[in-house]
Amino acid sequence: MQITFDPHNAQECATIARLLGTTAQPDTAPAAQPDTATAEPETATAQPETAPTWTPDQAQPDTAPAQPDTAQPETDCHGMVHDDTIHSTPASKNADGSWRAKRGQKEAYEAAIAAATQGPAESAPASMPMPQPASAAPATPPAPIDYKTMAERFMAKMADPDGLPAEYEAIYTALSIGYDDLETNQTSIARLSAYMDAVDNGDDHDGCVRHAMSA
C-alpha cells in the first residue's frame, strides 16, 4: 500500500503518524556541556641536587708495596755491629771508633774484636793429584824366528831318543801345525820353538803343549 501526503502539512503528518502508530519524538539530545575541567597546575618541584656523601669505608686502600728497609746497620772501626751483650747501652764509641765495652764483658768483648779483625781462615791446600802411572808401552812383538834355525833344532831333538817326549806327528797335531805352510807360517814356527823350550825345562808333552799354545 502506498500513502501520499504533504510533508509540509502538519495535520497530514500527524494523521500519518497515528496510522503508523508512532509519534515523532522531538530531538532531546542534550546540549554539549562546556568543558569545565581546569588544568591542574604542575605541582612537582625540582629536587635540589645533593652531593654524594663520603664515608671513611669508601677510602681506597693503599696498595703500594712496602719498600724493604735497605739501611745498613752502623758498624764500628772493627766492622762490628752493636751487640747489647758485649757493648754498652746506649750505644757509644771510644775515641778510636770502636764500640764501648759493656761492664763485666771485657773478655767477651776482646774475643769478639779478635774474631772480627782476624782475616779469613786460610783454606787448606788442595790435595795434590796422585800421579798417574805411565801407560804401559805396547808390547814389542817378538822378533820372527828363523825357520831354518828352528828346523835344525827340531831335527836334532828327533834324532835324540830322549830329545822329544812324543812323536813329531802327535806334536804337530797338538799344536795345530800343518805341513804345507810350516816354512812360512810364523805362528807354527813359534809354537814349535816354544814347545822345545818347554822340553828343555823338563816339561812333559802336555806341559810343553800348554806352554807352546800360550806363548
mmCIF file of C-alpha atoms in Angstrom:
data_model
loop_
_atom_site.group_PDB
_atom_site.id
_atom_site.type_symbol
_atom_site.label_atom_id
_atom_site.label_comp_id
_atom_site.label_asym_id
_atom_site.label_seq_id
_atom_site.Cartn_x
_atom_site.Cartn_y
_atom_site.Cartn_z
ATOM 1 C CA MET A 1 0.000 0.000 0.000
ATOM 2 C CA GLN A 2 1.284 3.477 -0.904
ATOM 3 C CA ILE A 3 0.356 6.585 1.099
ATOM 4 C CA THR A 4 0.844 10.006 -0.385
ATOM 5 C CA PHE A 5 0.976 13.059 1.886
ATOM 6 C CA ASP A 6 2.369 16.525 2.029
ATOM 7 C CA PRO A 7 5.242 16.526 4.351
ATOM 8 C CA HIS A 8 4.821 20.257 4.854
ATOM 9 C CA ASN A 9 1.293 19.813 6.158
ATOM 10 C CA ALA A 10 1.392 19.291 9.887
ATOM 11 C CA GLN A 11 -2.042 17.814 10.116
ATOM 12 C CA GLU A 12 -1.374 15.247 7.399
ATOM 13 C CA CYS A 13 1.877 14.330 9.056
ATOM 14 C CA ALA A 14 0.054 13.827 12.384
ATOM 15 C CA THR A 15 -2.572 11.677 10.723
ATOM 16 C CA ILE A 16 0.063 9.525 9.041
ATOM 17 C CA ALA A 17 1.851 9.200 12.319
ATOM 18 C CA ARG A 18 -1.250 7.943 14.065
ATOM 19 C CA LEU A 19 -1.817 5.490 11.283
ATOM 20 C CA LEU A 20 1.643 4.150 11.631
ATOM 21 C CA GLY A 21 1.259 4.025 15.453
ATOM 22 C CA THR A 22 4.303 6.237 16.051
ATOM 23 C CA THR A 23 4.731 9.733 17.094
ATOM 24 C CA ALA A 24 7.619 11.888 16.123
ATOM 25 C CA GLN A 25 9.953 12.269 19.090
ATOM 26 C CA PRO A 26 11.477 15.638 19.423
ATOM 27 C CA ASP A 27 15.251 15.715 19.338
ATOM 28 C CA THR A 28 16.054 15.690 23.026
ATOM 29 C CA ALA A 29 19.825 15.102 22.729
ATOM 30 C CA PRO A 30 21.377 17.124 25.469
ATOM 31 C CA ALA A 31 23.379 20.071 24.508
ATOM 32 C CA ALA A 32 27.091 19.719 24.619
ATOM 33 C CA GLN A 33 28.377 20.555 28.042
ATOM 34 C CA PRO A 34 31.092 23.084 28.166
ATOM 35 C CA ASP A 35 34.490 21.706 29.209
ATOM 36 C CA THR A 36 34.675 22.814 32.782
ATOM 37 C CA ALA A 37 37.866 20.926 33.616
ATOM 38 C CA THR A 38 40.600 23.254 34.536
ATOM 39 C CA ALA A 39 44.184 22.436 34.014
ATOM 40 C CA GLU A 40 45.775 21.494 37.243
ATOM 41 C CA PRO A 41 48.952 23.380 37.866
ATOM 42 C CA GLU A 42 52.078 21.213 37.818
ATOM 43 C CA THR A 43 52.978 20.934 41.430
ATOM 44 C CA ALA A 44 56.099 18.793 41.025
ATOM 45 C CA THR A 45 59.092 20.758 42.153
ATOM 46 C CA ALA A 46 62.625 20.051 41.110
ATOM 47 C CA GLN A 47 64.635 18.287 43.805
ATOM 48 C CA PRO A 48 67.824 20.047 44.669
ATOM 49 C CA GLU A 49 70.953 18.192 43.515
ATOM 50 C CA THR A 50 72.786 16.853 46.537
ATOM 51 C CA ALA A 51 76.495 15.964 46.539
ATOM 52 C CA PRO A 52 77.332 12.296 47.379
ATOM 53 C CA THR A 53 78.256 11.763 50.973
ATOM 54 C CA TRP A 54 81.812 10.385 51.538
ATOM 55 C CA THR A 55 82.268 7.801 54.219
ATOM 56 C CA PRO A 56 85.564 6.509 55.596
ATOM 57 C CA ASP A 57 84.912 2.961 54.401
ATOM 58 C CA GLN A 58 84.881 4.242 50.813
ATOM 59 C CA ALA A 59 88.528 5.232 51.001
ATOM 60 C CA GLN A 60 90.730 3.161 48.661
ATOM 61 C CA PRO A 61 93.293 1.045 50.479
ATOM 62 C CA ASP A 62 96.902 1.948 49.979
ATOM 63 C CA THR A 63 98.087 -0.857 47.721
ATOM 64 C CA ALA A 64 101.616 0.426 47.227
ATOM 65 C CA PRO A 65 104.037 -2.356 48.271
ATOM 66 C CA ALA A 66 106.091 -1.620 51.313
ATOM 67 C CA GLN A 67 109.676 -0.837 50.430
ATOM 68 C CA PRO A 68 112.223 -3.072 52.166
ATOM 69 C CA ASP A 69 114.444 -1.428 54.684
ATOM 70 C CA THR A 70 117.784 -1.278 52.924
ATOM 71 C CA ALA A 71 119.549 0.788 55.549
ATOM 72 C CA GLN A 72 122.782 -0.877 56.647
ATOM 73 C CA PRO A 73 123.374 -1.232 60.375
ATOM 74 C CA GLU A 74 126.056 1.006 61.814
ATOM 75 C CA THR A 75 129.385 -0.631 62.464
ATOM 76 C CA ASP A 76 132.472 0.448 64.403
ATOM 77 C CA CYS A 77 136.078 0.634 63.287
ATOM 78 C CA HIS A 78 136.358 -3.140 63.554
ATOM 79 C CA GLY A 79 133.363 -3.695 61.315
ATOM 80 C CA MET A 80 131.275 -4.918 64.247
ATOM 81 C CA VAL A 81 127.547 -4.265 64.632
ATOM 82 C CA HIS A 82 126.484 -3.108 68.088
ATOM 83 C CA ASP A 83 125.715 -6.086 70.338
ATOM 84 C CA ASP A 84 123.938 -5.390 73.619
ATOM 85 C CA THR A 85 125.539 -8.450 75.207
ATOM 86 C CA ILE A 86 129.120 -7.121 74.967
ATOM 87 C CA HIS A 87 128.707 -3.416 74.160
ATOM 88 C CA SER A 88 127.497 -0.690 76.480
ATOM 89 C CA THR A 89 123.995 0.684 76.085
ATOM 90 C CA PRO A 90 123.038 3.124 74.846
ATOM 91 C CA ALA A 91 125.492 2.608 72.019
ATOM 92 C CA SER A 92 128.537 4.856 72.156
ATOM 93 C CA LYS A 93 132.012 4.674 70.708
ATOM 94 C CA ASN A 94 135.546 5.111 72.020
ATOM 95 C CA ALA A 95 137.918 7.658 70.612
ATOM 96 C CA ASP A 96 139.298 5.116 68.131
ATOM 97 C CA GLY A 97 135.820 4.497 66.718
ATOM 98 C CA SER A 98 135.201 1.143 68.476
ATOM 99 C CA TRP A 99 132.080 0.369 70.483
ATOM 100 C CA ARG A 100 132.442 0.830 74.230
ATOM 101 C CA ALA A 101 132.631 -2.441 76.128
ATOM 102 C CA LYS A 102 129.871 -3.441 78.456
ATOM 103 C CA ARG A 103 130.862 -3.575 82.107
ATOM 104 C CA GLY A 104 131.894 -7.093 83.102
ATOM 105 C CA GLN A 105 132.150 -8.306 79.480
ATOM 106 C CA LYS A 106 135.750 -7.358 78.746
ATOM 107 C CA GLU A 107 136.898 -10.866 77.822
ATOM 108 C CA ALA A 108 133.928 -11.495 75.525
ATOM 109 C CA TYR A 109 134.380 -8.009 74.056
ATOM 110 C CA GLU A 110 138.063 -8.595 73.247
ATOM 111 C CA ALA A 111 137.349 -12.042 71.855
ATOM 112 C CA ALA A 112 134.720 -10.563 69.547
ATOM 113 C CA ILE A 113 137.182 -7.931 68.329
ATOM 114 C CA ALA A 114 139.812 -10.602 67.673
ATOM 115 C CA ALA A 115 137.317 -12.664 65.692
ATOM 116 C CA ALA A 116 136.178 -9.641 63.676
ATOM 117 C CA THR A 117 139.674 -8.431 62.849
ATOM 118 C CA GLN A 118 141.135 -11.844 62.097
ATOM 119 C CA GLY A 119 141.443 -12.479 58.391
ATOM 120 C CA PRO A 120 139.537 -15.304 56.739
ATOM 121 C CA ALA A 121 140.932 -18.681 57.588
ATOM 122 C CA GLU A 122 143.334 -19.905 55.008
ATOM 123 C CA SER A 123 141.836 -22.632 53.006
ATOM 124 C CA ALA A 124 143.517 -25.971 53.268
ATOM 125 C CA PRO A 125 145.815 -26.628 50.352
ATOM 126 C CA ALA A 126 144.181 -28.638 47.697
ATOM 127 C CA SER A 127 145.266 -32.203 47.751
ATOM 128 C CA MET A 128 147.919 -32.906 45.213
ATOM 129 C CA PRO A 129 146.667 -35.124 42.452
ATOM 130 C CA MET A 130 148.106 -38.551 42.540
ATOM 131 C CA PRO A 131 150.495 -39.119 39.685
ATOM 132 C CA GLN A 132 149.029 -41.374 37.144
ATOM 133 C CA PRO A 133 151.101 -44.374 36.276
ATOM 134 C CA ALA A 134 152.572 -44.164 32.869
ATOM 135 C CA SER A 135 150.647 -46.187 30.425
ATOM 136 C CA ALA A 136 152.402 -49.340 29.550
ATOM 137 C CA ALA A 137 154.094 -49.179 26.238
ATOM 138 C CA PRO A 138 152.666 -51.560 23.733
ATOM 139 C CA ALA A 139 154.442 -54.860 23.845
ATOM 140 C CA THR A 140 157.009 -55.211 21.179
ATOM 141 C CA PRO A 141 156.212 -58.207 19.092
ATOM 142 C CA PRO A 142 158.904 -60.829 19.316
ATOM 143 C CA ALA A 143 161.348 -60.995 16.519
ATOM 144 C CA PRO A 144 160.399 -63.553 13.940
ATOM 145 C CA ILE A 145 162.021 -66.919 14.419
ATOM 146 C CA ASP A 146 164.094 -68.183 11.555
ATOM 147 C CA TYR A 147 162.573 -71.341 10.149
ATOM 148 C CA LYS A 148 165.906 -72.913 9.267
ATOM 149 C CA THR A 149 167.271 -72.417 12.779
ATOM 150 C CA MET A 150 164.084 -73.863 14.341
ATOM 151 C CA ALA A 151 164.033 -76.815 11.915
ATOM 152 C CA GLU A 152 167.652 -77.751 12.618
ATOM 153 C CA ARG A 153 166.952 -77.646 16.359
ATOM 154 C CA PHE A 154 163.821 -79.807 15.980
ATOM 155 C CA MET A 155 165.597 -82.372 13.776
ATOM 156 C CA ALA A 156 168.368 -82.658 16.366
ATOM 157 C CA LYS A 157 165.833 -83.484 19.078
ATOM 158 C CA MET A 158 164.118 -86.024 16.842
ATOM 159 C CA ALA A 159 167.470 -87.721 16.368
ATOM 160 C CA ASP A 160 167.943 -87.919 20.119
ATOM 161 C CA PRO A 161 165.908 -90.779 21.639
ATOM 162 C CA ASP A 162 165.241 -88.667 24.699
ATOM 163 C CA GLY A 163 165.016 -85.411 22.769
ATOM 164 C CA LEU A 164 161.201 -85.224 22.447
ATOM 165 C CA PRO A 165 158.520 -86.520 24.838
ATOM 166 C CA ALA A 166 156.247 -87.565 21.926
ATOM 167 C CA GLU A 167 156.332 -88.435 18.257
ATOM 168 C CA TYR A 168 156.515 -85.466 15.919
ATOM 169 C CA GLU A 169 153.117 -86.341 14.367
ATOM 170 C CA ALA A 170 151.455 -86.066 17.808
ATOM 171 C CA ILE A 171 153.315 -82.817 18.434
ATOM 172 C CA TYR A 172 152.138 -81.316 15.120
ATOM 173 C CA THR A 173 148.557 -82.384 15.799
ATOM 174 C CA ALA A 174 148.542 -80.970 19.342
ATOM 175 C CA LEU A 175 149.982 -77.654 18.129
ATOM 176 C CA SER A 176 147.670 -77.468 15.052
ATOM 177 C CA ILE A 177 150.661 -77.282 12.725
ATOM 178 C CA GLY A 178 150.253 -78.043 9.056
ATOM 179 C CA TYR A 179 152.991 -79.402 6.814
ATOM 180 C CA ASP A 180 152.183 -77.278 3.797
ATOM 181 C CA ASP A 181 152.851 -73.792 5.214
ATOM 182 C CA LEU A 182 155.218 -74.599 8.060
ATOM 183 C CA GLU A 183 158.134 -72.848 6.404
ATOM 184 C CA THR A 184 156.179 -69.538 6.096
ATOM 185 C CA ASN A 185 153.690 -69.712 8.966
ATOM 186 C CA GLN A 186 155.356 -67.774 11.776
ATOM 187 C CA THR A 187 152.724 -68.940 14.305
ATOM 188 C CA SER A 188 153.532 -72.586 13.688
ATOM 189 C CA ILE A 189 157.241 -71.879 13.795
ATOM 190 C CA ALA A 190 156.883 -70.027 17.131
ATOM 191 C CA ARG A 191 154.818 -72.847 18.649
ATOM 192 C CA LEU A 192 157.397 -75.488 17.744
ATOM 193 C CA SER A 193 160.149 -73.297 19.169
ATOM 194 C CA ALA A 194 158.207 -72.738 22.421
ATOM 195 C CA TYR A 195 157.488 -76.464 22.648
ATOM 196 C CA MET A 196 161.188 -77.211 22.510
ATOM 197 C CA ASP A 197 161.865 -74.534 25.161
ATOM 198 C CA ALA A 198 159.483 -76.373 27.491
ATOM 199 C CA VAL A 199 161.198 -79.652 26.687
ATOM 200 C CA ASP A 200 164.487 -78.097 27.691
ATOM 201 C CA ASN A 201 162.836 -77.069 31.000
ATOM 202 C CA GLY A 202 161.929 -80.694 31.679
ATOM 203 C CA ASP A 203 158.147 -80.496 30.985
ATOM 204 C CA ASP A 204 156.220 -83.498 29.720
ATOM 205 C CA HIS A 205 154.297 -83.493 26.463
ATOM 206 C CA ASP A 206 151.123 -81.939 27.902
ATOM 207 C CA GLY A 207 153.085 -79.250 29.699
ATOM 208 C CA CYS A 208 155.036 -78.472 26.549
ATOM 209 C CA VAL A 209 151.803 -78.169 24.586
ATOM 210 C CA ARG A 210 150.287 -75.757 27.139
ATOM 211 C CA HIS A 211 153.416 -73.616 27.111
ATOM 212 C CA ALA A 212 153.569 -73.535 23.312
ATOM 213 C CA MET A 213 149.888 -72.616 22.891
ATOM 214 C CA SER A 214 150.106 -69.778 25.446
ATOM 215 C CA ALA A 215 153.280 -68.297 24.043
#
